[in-house]
Amino acid sequence: IRFGNVERMQRSAAGLMMRLGSRSRTTLLGRLASAAADLRDLRIPRALSALDALRRERPRDPEVLQLLGEAHLLAGQPDAALAAFQALDGVVGGAPRARFGIVRALLAMRDGPGARRAIEGLLSVSPHHPGGLLERARLAWQEDRDATQAVGLARQVLEFAARASDAELARAH
């Protein structure tokens, strides 16, 4: 969801849904895949309803918490996204995906100082995280007016292109 509608991911998701068949409405994986498909198709209220139900059933499931955070970001609810990503962080112990979710939620809340601290925390555990580097570059450019630092950070993303999504590579260029 975070990387947008990427064709190869769509094909993979369609294959997964076909393999799940009728179980797609009853298994955890199937319910998560259905919610992700709803998000992809911008049926956000439906996805949030399904994810809220899943969270009540499995409050510490990392996949549920991740997708719930993404759904709240898409819904324009950064406070709720932050809560979901912080819960995820508590479950997965500072994993980059949780920390990057926190960064994005804080940025959506326009909490620059908090976002900067969160970016530093993310980069302390994943120094070449493309999203973290790009958000740091964006802040360097937009708020600090430091073009040299912004370009240097974007170059780091390009140096580690294998770790970056197509969208992140486009932003770095």
PDB file of C-alpha atoms in Angstrom:
ATOM      1  CA  ILE A   1       0.000   0.000   0.000  1.00  0.00           C
ATOM      2  CA  ARG A   2       2.777   2.394   0.964  1.00  0.00           C
ATOM      3  CA  PHE A   3       4.443   2.023  -2.443  1.00  0.00           C
ATOM      4  CA  GLY A   4       1.297   2.756  -4.472  1.00  0.00           C
ATOM      5  CA  ASN A   5      -0.145   0.712  -7.307  1.00  0.00           C
ATOM      6  CA  VAL A   6       2.924  -1.147  -8.501  1.00  0.00           C
ATOM      7  CA  GLU A   7       2.020  -3.613 -11.253  1.00  0.00           C
ATOM      8  CA  ARG A   8       4.173  -6.501 -10.048  1.00  0.00           C
ATOM      9  CA  MET A   9       2.735  -6.148  -6.543  1.00  0.00           C
ATOM     10  CA  GLN A  10      -0.795  -6.086  -7.936  1.00  0.00           C
ATOM     11  CA  ARG A  11      -0.154  -9.322  -9.834  1.00  0.00           C
ATOM     12  CA  SER A  12       1.229 -10.928  -6.684  1.00  0.00           C
ATOM     13  CA  ALA A  13      -1.767  -9.790  -4.637  1.00  0.00           C
ATOM     14  CA  ALA A  14      -4.213 -11.075  -7.257  1.00  0.00           C
ATOM     15  CA  GLY A  15      -2.454 -14.449  -7.232  1.00  0.00           C
ATOM     16  CA  LEU A  16      -2.626 -14.594  -3.451  1.00  0.00           C
ATOM     17  CA  MET A  17      -6.351 -13.824  -3.456  1.00  0.00           C
ATOM     18  CA  MET A  18      -6.965 -16.548  -6.057  1.00  0.00           C
ATOM     19  CA  ARG A  19      -5.045 -19.102  -3.977  1.00  0.00           C
ATOM     20  CA  LEU A  20      -6.982 -18.121  -0.881  1.00  0.00           C
ATOM     21  CA  GLY A  21     -10.315 -18.463  -2.678  1.00  0.00           C
ATOM     22  CA  SER A  22     -13.232 -18.724  -0.287  1.00  0.00           C
ATOM     23  CA  ARG A  23     -10.861 -18.656   2.704  1.00  0.00           C
ATOM     24  CA  SER A  24     -10.120 -15.006   1.908  1.00  0.00           C
ATOM     25  CA  ARG A  25     -12.978 -13.924   4.160  1.00  0.00           C
ATOM     26  CA  THR A  26     -12.171 -16.190   7.089  1.00  0.00           C
ATOM     27  CA  THR A  27      -8.397 -16.460   7.519  1.00  0.00           C
ATOM     28  CA  LEU A  28      -6.242 -13.707   8.969  1.00  0.00           C
ATOM     29  CA  LEU A  29      -4.144 -13.530   5.802  1.00  0.00           C
ATOM     30  CA  GLY A  30      -7.237 -13.405   3.623  1.00  0.00           C
ATOM     31  CA  ARG A  31      -8.869 -10.694   5.698  1.00  0.00           C
ATOM     32  CA  LEU A  32      -5.665  -8.647   5.639  1.00  0.00           C
ATOM     33  CA  ALA A  33      -5.358  -9.102   1.880  1.00  0.00           C
ATOM     34  CA  SER A  34      -8.985  -8.002   1.418  1.00  0.00           C
ATOM     35  CA  ALA A  35      -8.398  -4.916   3.551  1.00  0.00           C
ATOM     36  CA  ALA A  36      -5.248  -4.113   1.562  1.00  0.00           C
ATOM     37  CA  ALA A  37      -7.209  -4.464  -1.680  1.00  0.00           C
ATOM     38  CA  ASP A  38      -9.839  -2.097  -0.287  1.00  0.00           C
ATOM     39  CA  LEU A  39      -7.120   0.431   0.547  1.00  0.00           C
ATOM     40  CA  ARG A  40      -5.571   0.081  -2.873  1.00  0.00           C
ATOM     41  CA  ASP A  41      -8.975   0.771  -4.421  1.00  0.00           C
ATOM     42  CA  LEU A  42      -9.532   3.697  -1.999  1.00  0.00           C
ATOM     43  CA  ARG A  43     -12.433   2.027  -0.188  1.00  0.00           C
ATOM     44  CA  ILE A  44     -10.942   3.438   2.988  1.00  0.00           C
ATOM     45  CA  PRO A  45     -13.968   3.306   5.343  1.00  0.00           C
ATOM     46  CA  ARG A  46     -14.522  -0.361   4.458  1.00  0.00           C
ATOM     47  CA  ALA A  47     -10.843  -1.161   5.012  1.00  0.00           C
ATOM     48  CA  LEU A  48     -10.797   0.688   8.341  1.00  0.00           C
ATOM     49  CA  SER A  49     -13.870  -1.197   9.521  1.00  0.00           C
ATOM     50  CA  ALA A  50     -12.265  -4.552   8.672  1.00  0.00           C
ATOM     51  CA  LEU A  51      -8.954  -3.564  10.246  1.00  0.00           C
ATOM     52  CA  ASP A  52     -10.599  -2.276  13.418  1.00  0.00           C
ATOM     53  CA  ALA A  53     -12.331  -5.663  13.768  1.00  0.00           C
ATOM     54  CA  LEU A  54      -9.036  -7.466  13.201  1.00  0.00           C
ATOM     55  CA  ARG A  55      -7.309  -5.310  15.795  1.00  0.00           C
ATOM     56  CA  ARG A  56      -9.958  -6.161  18.372  1.00  0.00           C
ATOM     57  CA  GLU A  57      -9.308  -9.850  17.669  1.00  0.00           C
ATOM     58  CA  ARG A  58      -5.521  -9.619  17.375  1.00  0.00           C
ATOM     59  CA  PRO A  59      -4.367  -6.432  19.128  1.00  0.00           C
ATOM     60  CA  ARG A  60      -0.654  -7.275  18.923  1.00  0.00           C
ATOM     61  CA  ASP A  61      -0.489  -8.679  15.402  1.00  0.00           C
ATOM     62  CA  PRO A  62       2.223  -6.706  13.553  1.00  0.00           C
ATOM     63  CA  GLU A  63       0.613  -7.048  10.121  1.00  0.00           C
ATOM     64  CA  VAL A  64      -2.733  -5.799  11.416  1.00  0.00           C
ATOM     65  CA  LEU A  65      -1.083  -2.842  13.149  1.00  0.00           C
ATOM     66  CA  GLN A  66       1.010  -1.977  10.066  1.00  0.00           C
ATOM     67  CA  LEU A  67      -1.941  -1.992   7.713  1.00  0.00           C
ATOM     68  CA  LEU A  68      -4.094  -0.120  10.216  1.00  0.00           C
ATOM     69  CA  GLY A  69      -1.478   2.638  10.411  1.00  0.00           C
ATOM     70  CA  GLU A  70      -1.317   2.847   6.619  1.00  0.00           C
ATOM     71  CA  ALA A  71      -5.120   2.995   6.421  1.00  0.00           C
ATOM     72  CA  HIS A  72      -5.307   5.853   8.920  1.00  0.00           C
ATOM     73  CA  LEU A  73      -2.651   7.772   6.971  1.00  0.00           C
ATOM     74  CA  LEU A  74      -4.681   7.328   3.774  1.00  0.00           C
ATOM     75  CA  ALA A  75      -7.802   8.432   5.635  1.00  0.00           C
ATOM     76  CA  GLY A  76      -6.076  11.647   6.740  1.00  0.00           C
ATOM     77  CA  GLN A  77      -6.071  10.554  10.394  1.00  0.00           C
ATOM     78  CA  PRO A  78      -2.432  10.973  11.419  1.00  0.00           C
ATOM     79  CA  ASP A  79      -3.157  10.822  15.184  1.00  0.00           C
ATOM     80  CA  ALA A  80      -4.738   7.379  14.799  1.00  0.00           C
ATOM     81  CA  ALA A  81      -1.936   6.347  12.426  1.00  0.00           C
ATOM     82  CA  LEU A  82       0.646   7.383  15.001  1.00  0.00           C
ATOM     83  CA  ALA A  83      -1.097   5.305  17.670  1.00  0.00           C
ATOM     84  CA  ALA A  84      -1.123   2.244  15.391  1.00  0.00           C
ATOM     85  CA  PHE A  85       2.536   2.658  14.424  1.00  0.00           C
ATOM     86  CA  GLN A  86       3.556   3.194  18.063  1.00  0.00           C
ATOM     87  CA  ALA A  87       1.698   0.007  18.993  1.00  0.00           C
ATOM     88  CA  LEU A  88       3.521  -1.749  16.152  1.00  0.00           C
ATOM     89  CA  ASP A  89       6.818  -0.374  17.444  1.00  0.00           C
ATOM     90  CA  GLY A  90       6.042  -1.863  20.840  1.00  0.00           C
ATOM     91  CA  VAL A  91       5.400  -5.265  19.277  1.00  0.00           C
ATOM     92  CA  VAL A  92       8.321  -5.429  16.846  1.00  0.00           C
ATOM     93  CA  GLY A  93      10.867  -3.684  19.035  1.00  0.00           C
ATOM     94  CA  GLY A  94      11.961  -0.708  16.959  1.00  0.00           C
ATOM     95  CA  ALA A  95      11.827  -2.323  13.522  1.00  0.00           C
ATOM     96  CA  PRO A  96      12.350   0.141  10.664  1.00  0.00           C
ATOM     97  CA  ARG A  97       8.834  -0.309   9.273  1.00  0.00           C
ATOM     98  CA  ALA A  98       7.317   0.786  12.584  1.00  0.00           C
ATOM     99  CA  ARG A  99       9.693   3.694  12.974  1.00  0.00           C
ATOM    100  CA  PHE A 100       9.091   4.885   9.413  1.00  0.00           C
ATOM    101  CA  GLY A 101       5.353   4.785  10.039  1.00  0.00           C
ATOM    102  CA  ILE A 102       5.893   6.990  13.088  1.00  0.00           C
ATOM    103  CA  VAL A 103       7.958   9.404  10.960  1.00  0.00           C
ATOM    104  CA  ARG A 104       5.224   9.667   8.335  1.00  0.00           C
ATOM    105  CA  ALA A 105       2.486  10.149  10.931  1.00  0.00           C
ATOM    106  CA  LEU A 106       4.440  12.915  12.691  1.00  0.00           C
ATOM    107  CA  LEU A 107       5.092  14.627   9.354  1.00  0.00           C
ATOM    108  CA  ALA A 108       1.387  14.430   8.520  1.00  0.00           C
ATOM    109  CA  MET A 109       0.700  16.023  11.910  1.00  0.00           C
ATOM    110  CA  ARG A 110       3.175  18.784  10.998  1.00  0.00           C
ATOM    111  CA  ASP A 111       5.302  17.948  14.032  1.00  0.00           C
ATOM    112  CA  GLY A 112       8.698  18.833  12.560  1.00  0.00           C
ATOM    113  CA  PRO A 113      10.749  18.448  15.758  1.00  0.00           C
ATOM    114  CA  GLY A 114       9.091  15.125  16.575  1.00  0.00           C
ATOM    115  CA  ALA A 115       9.569  13.931  13.009  1.00  0.00           C
ATOM    116  CA  ARG A 116      13.256  14.868  13.103  1.00  0.00           C
ATOM    117  CA  ARG A 117      13.742  12.851  16.303  1.00  0.00           C
ATOM    118  CA  ALA A 118      11.853   9.930  14.787  1.00  0.00           C
ATOM    119  CA  ILE A 119      13.951  10.090  11.588  1.00  0.00           C
ATOM    120  CA  GLU A 120      17.130   9.981  13.656  1.00  0.00           C
ATOM    121  CA  GLY A 121      15.745   6.999  15.569  1.00  0.00           C
ATOM    122  CA  LEU A 122      14.898   5.246  12.314  1.00  0.00           C
ATOM    123  CA  LEU A 123      18.307   5.918  10.785  1.00  0.00           C
ATOM    124  CA  SER A 124      20.028   4.716  13.960  1.00  0.00           C
ATOM    125  CA  VAL A 125      18.626   1.221  13.359  1.00  0.00           C
ATOM    126  CA  SER A 126      18.561   1.367   9.539  1.00  0.00           C
ATOM    127  CA  PRO A 127      21.172   3.895   8.328  1.00  0.00           C
ATOM    128  CA  HIS A 128      20.350   3.476   4.631  1.00  0.00           C
ATOM    129  CA  HIS A 129      16.551   3.419   4.933  1.00  0.00           C
ATOM    130  CA  PRO A 130      15.405   5.126   1.706  1.00  0.00           C
ATOM    131  CA  GLY A 131      12.283   6.654   3.200  1.00  0.00           C
ATOM    132  CA  GLY A 132      14.132   7.979   6.227  1.00  0.00           C
ATOM    133  CA  LEU A 133      16.868   9.489   4.084  1.00  0.00           C
ATOM    134  CA  LEU A 134      14.323  11.076   1.748  1.00  0.00           C
ATOM    135  CA  GLU A 135      12.310  12.581   4.593  1.00  0.00           C
ATOM    136  CA  ARG A 136      15.490  13.927   6.152  1.00  0.00           C
ATOM    137  CA  ALA A 137      16.419  15.393   2.738  1.00  0.00           C
ATOM    138  CA  ARG A 138      12.972  16.949   2.381  1.00  0.00           C
ATOM    139  CA  LEU A 139      13.269  18.611   5.780  1.00  0.00           C
ATOM    140  CA  ALA A 140      16.798  19.787   4.956  1.00  0.00           C
ATOM    141  CA  TRP A 141      15.510  21.352   1.743  1.00  0.00           C
ATOM    142  CA  GLN A 142      12.152  22.746   2.845  1.00  0.00           C
ATOM    143  CA  GLU A 143      12.813  23.825   6.403  1.00  0.00           C
ATOM    144  CA  ASP A 144      16.579  24.261   6.690  1.00  0.00           C
ATOM    145  CA  ARG A 145      17.153  25.507   3.130  1.00  0.00           C
ATOM    146  CA  ASP A 146      20.263  23.291   3.062  1.00  0.00           C
ATOM    147  CA  ALA A 147      20.530  22.177  -0.573  1.00  0.00           C
ATOM    148  CA  THR A 148      23.917  20.538  -0.056  1.00  0.00           C
ATOM    149  CA  GLN A 149      22.631  18.235   2.659  1.00  0.00           C
ATOM    150  CA  ALA A 150      19.402  17.497   0.750  1.00  0.00           C
ATOM    151  CA  VAL A 151      21.290  16.505  -2.415  1.00  0.00           C
ATOM    152  CA  GLY A 152      23.766  14.418  -0.425  1.00  0.00           C
ATOM    153  CA  LEU A 153      20.953  12.478   1.239  1.00  0.00           C
ATOM    154  CA  ALA A 154      19.198  11.904  -2.092  1.00  0.00           C
ATOM    155  CA  ARG A 155      22.465  10.576  -3.504  1.00  0.00           C
ATOM    156  CA  GLN A 156      22.663   8.087  -0.641  1.00  0.00           C
ATOM    157  CA  VAL A 157      19.266   6.714  -1.656  1.00  0.00           C
ATOM    158  CA  LEU A 158      20.498   6.305  -5.225  1.00  0.00           C
ATOM    159  CA  GLU A 159      23.668   4.555  -4.021  1.00  0.00           C
ATOM    160  CA  PHE A 160      21.549   1.951  -2.267  1.00  0.00           C
ATOM    161  CA  ALA A 161      18.946   1.711  -5.039  1.00  0.00           C
ATOM    162  CA  ALA A 162      18.319  -2.001  -4.441  1.00  0.00           C
ATOM    163  CA  ARG A 163      16.670  -1.086  -1.122  1.00  0.00           C
ATOM    164  CA  ALA A 164      14.422   1.612  -2.568  1.00  0.00           C
ATOM    165  CA  SER A 165      11.026   1.363  -4.216  1.00  0.00           C
ATOM    166  CA  ASP A 166      10.423   2.857  -7.645  1.00  0.00           C
ATOM    167  CA  ALA A 167       8.601   5.791  -6.019  1.00  0.00           C
ATOM    168  CA  GLU A 168      11.506   6.434  -3.638  1.00  0.00           C
ATOM    169  CA  LEU A 169      14.002   6.342  -6.493  1.00  0.00           C
ATOM    170  CA  ALA A 170      11.893   8.831  -8.440  1.00  0.00           C
ATOM    171  CA  ARG A 171      11.803  11.163  -5.427  1.00  0.00           C
ATOM    172  CA  ALA A 172      15.570  10.863  -5.024  1.00  0.00           C
ATOM    173  CA  HIS A 173      16.138  11.879  -8.637  1.00  0.00           C
TER     174      HIS A 173
END
